[in-house]
């Protein structure tokens, strides 16, 4: 499995896409199987290290 850290300059709140200021990115992660299937994803962190930390926690629960 692979962890991909993502970033975007928008966020979806209550079904509406809203732009974020240029200094603030929305970081997230995707956990991808070797065949390319995404098995988990989330976003909403302003720090890429925090997104990676959460991805590792999620990966541990998936592997258990």
Coordinates of N, CA and C in Angstrom, one line a residue:
X1 N 0.8 -1.2 0.0 CA 0.0 0.0 0.0 C 0.9 1.2 0.0
X2 N 0.3 2.3 -0.5 CA 1.1 3.6 -0.7 C 0.2 4.7 -0.1
X3 N 0.9 5.6 0.6 CA 0.2 6.8 1.1 C 0.6 8.0 0.2
X4 N -0.4 8.7 -0.3 CA -0.2 9.8 -1.1 C -0.7 11.1 -0.3
X5 N 0.1 12.0 -0.1 CA -0.3 13.3 0.6 C -0.7 14.2 -0.5
X6 N -1.9 14.8 -0.4 CA -2.5 15.6 -1.4 C -2.6 17.1 -0.8
X7 N -2.8 18.0 -1.7 CA -3.1 19.4 -1.3 C -4.0 20.0 -2.4
X8 N -4.8 20.9 -1.9 CA -5.7 21.6 -2.8 C -6.0 23.0 -2.3
X9 N -6.4 23.9 -3.2 CA -6.6 25.3 -2.7 C -8.1 25.6 -2.6
X10 N -8.9 24.6 -2.3 CA -10.3 24.7 -2.1 C -10.8 23.7 -1.1
X11 N -11.9 23.9 -0.5 CA -12.5 23.0 0.4 C -14.0 23.0 0.2
X12 N -14.6 21.8 0.4 CA -16.1 21.7 0.3 C -16.7 21.8 1.6
X13 N -17.6 22.7 1.8 CA -18.3 22.9 3.1 C -19.8 22.9 2.8
X14 N -20.5 22.0 3.4 CA -22.0 21.8 3.2 C -22.3 21.8 1.7
X15 N -21.5 21.0 1.0 CA -21.8 20.8 -0.4 C -21.4 21.9 -1.4
X16 N -20.8 23.0 -0.8 CA -20.4 24.1 -1.7 C -18.9 24.2 -1.7
X17 N -18.3 24.3 -2.9 CA -16.9 24.5 -3.0 C -16.5 25.9 -2.8
X18 N -15.5 26.1 -1.9 CA -15.1 27.5 -1.5 C -13.6 27.5 -1.7
X19 N -13.1 28.6 -2.3 CA -11.6 28.8 -2.4 C -11.0 29.1 -1.1
X20 N -9.7 28.7 -1.0 CA -9.0 29.0 0.2 C -7.9 30.1 -0.2
X21 N -7.5 30.9 0.8 CA -6.5 31.9 0.5 C -5.2 31.2 0.0
X22 N -4.4 31.9 -0.8 CA -3.2 31.3 -1.4 C -2.2 30.8 -0.4
X23 N -2.2 31.4 0.8 CA -1.2 30.9 1.9 C -1.7 29.7 2.6
X24 N -3.0 29.3 2.4 CA -3.6 28.2 3.2 C -4.0 27.1 2.2
X25 N -3.4 26.0 2.3 CA -3.7 24.9 1.5 C -4.4 23.9 2.3
X26 N -5.3 23.1 1.7 CA -6.0 22.0 2.4 C -5.3 20.7 2.1
X27 N -4.6 20.2 3.1 CA -3.8 18.9 2.9 C -4.7 17.7 3.3
X28 N -4.4 16.6 2.6 CA -5.1 15.4 2.9 C -4.2 14.2 2.6
X29 N -4.9 13.0 2.5 CA -4.1 11.8 2.1 C -5.1 10.9 1.4
X30 N -4.4 10.0 0.7 CA -5.1 8.8 0.1 C -4.2 7.6 0.4
X31 N -4.9 6.5 0.7 CA -4.2 5.3 0.9 C -4.6 4.4 -0.3
X32 N -3.6 4.0 -1.1 CA -3.8 3.3 -2.3 C -3.2 1.9 -2.3
X33 N -4.0 1.0 -2.8 CA -3.5 -0.4 -2.9 C -2.6 -0.4 -4.1
X34 N -1.8 -1.5 -4.3 CA -0.9 -1.7 -5.4 C -1.6 -1.7 -6.7
X35 N -2.9 -2.1 -6.7 CA -3.6 -2.2 -8.0 C -4.3 -0.8 -8.4
X36 N -4.0 0.2 -7.5 CA -4.5 1.5 -7.8 C -5.8 1.9 -7.2
X37 N -6.4 1.0 -6.4 CA -7.7 1.2 -5.7 C -7.4 2.1 -4.5
X38 N -8.2 3.2 -4.4 CA -8.1 4.0 -3.2 C -9.0 3.4 -2.1
X39 N -8.4 3.0 -1.0 CA -9.1 2.4 0.1 C -9.4 3.3 1.3
X40 N -8.8 4.5 1.3 CA -9.1 5.5 2.4 C -8.6 6.8 1.9
X41 N -9.4 7.9 2.2 CA -8.9 9.2 1.9 C -9.6 10.2 2.9
X42 N -8.9 11.3 3.1 CA -9.5 12.3 4.0 C -8.7 13.6 3.7
X43 N -9.3 14.7 4.1 CA -8.5 16.0 4.0 C -9.1 16.9 5.0
X44 N -8.4 18.1 5.1 CA -8.9 19.1 6.1 C -7.8 19.6 7.0
X45 N -6.5 19.3 6.7 CA -5.4 19.7 7.6 C -4.7 20.8 6.9
X46 N -4.2 21.8 7.7 CA -3.4 22.9 7.1 C -1.9 22.6 7.1
X47 N -1.5 21.4 7.6 CA -0.1 21.0 7.7 C 0.1 19.7 7.0
X48 N 1.0 19.5 6.1 CA 1.2 18.2 5.4 C 1.7 17.2 6.4
X49 N 2.4 17.5 7.4 CA 2.9 16.6 8.4 C 1.8 16.0 9.2
X50 N 0.8 16.8 9.5 CA -0.4 16.3 10.2 C -1.2 15.3 9.4
X51 N -1.3 15.6 8.1 CA -2.0 14.7 7.2 C -1.3 13.4 7.1
X52 N 0.0 13.4 7.0 CA 0.8 12.2 7.0 C 0.6 11.4 8.3
X53 N 0.6 12.1 9.4 CA 0.5 11.4 10.7 C -0.9 10.7 10.8
X54 N -1.9 11.4 10.3 CA -3.3 10.8 10.3 C -3.4 9.6 9.3
X55 N -2.7 9.7 8.2 CA -2.7 8.6 7.2 C -2.0 7.4 7.8
X56 N -0.9 7.6 8.5 CA -0.3 6.5 9.2 C -1.1 5.8 10.2
X57 N -1.9 6.6 11.0 CA -2.8 6.0 12.0 C -3.9 5.2 11.3
X58 N -4.4 5.7 10.2 CA -5.5 5.0 9.4 C -4.9 3.7 8.8
X59 N -3.7 3.8 8.3 CA -3.1 2.6 7.7 C -2.9 1.5 8.8
X60 N -2.5 1.9 10.0 CA -2.4 0.9 11.0 C -3.7 0.2 11.3
X61 N -4.8 1.0 11.4 CA -6.1 0.4 11.7 C -6.6 -0.5 10.5
X62 N -6.2 -0.2 9.3 CA -6.6 -1.0 8.1 C -5.8 -2.3 8.2
X63 N -4.6 -2.3 8.6 CA -3.7 -3.5 8.5 C -4.0 -4.4 9.7
X64 N -4.7 -3.9 10.7 CA -5.0 -4.8 11.9 C -6.1 -5.8 11.6

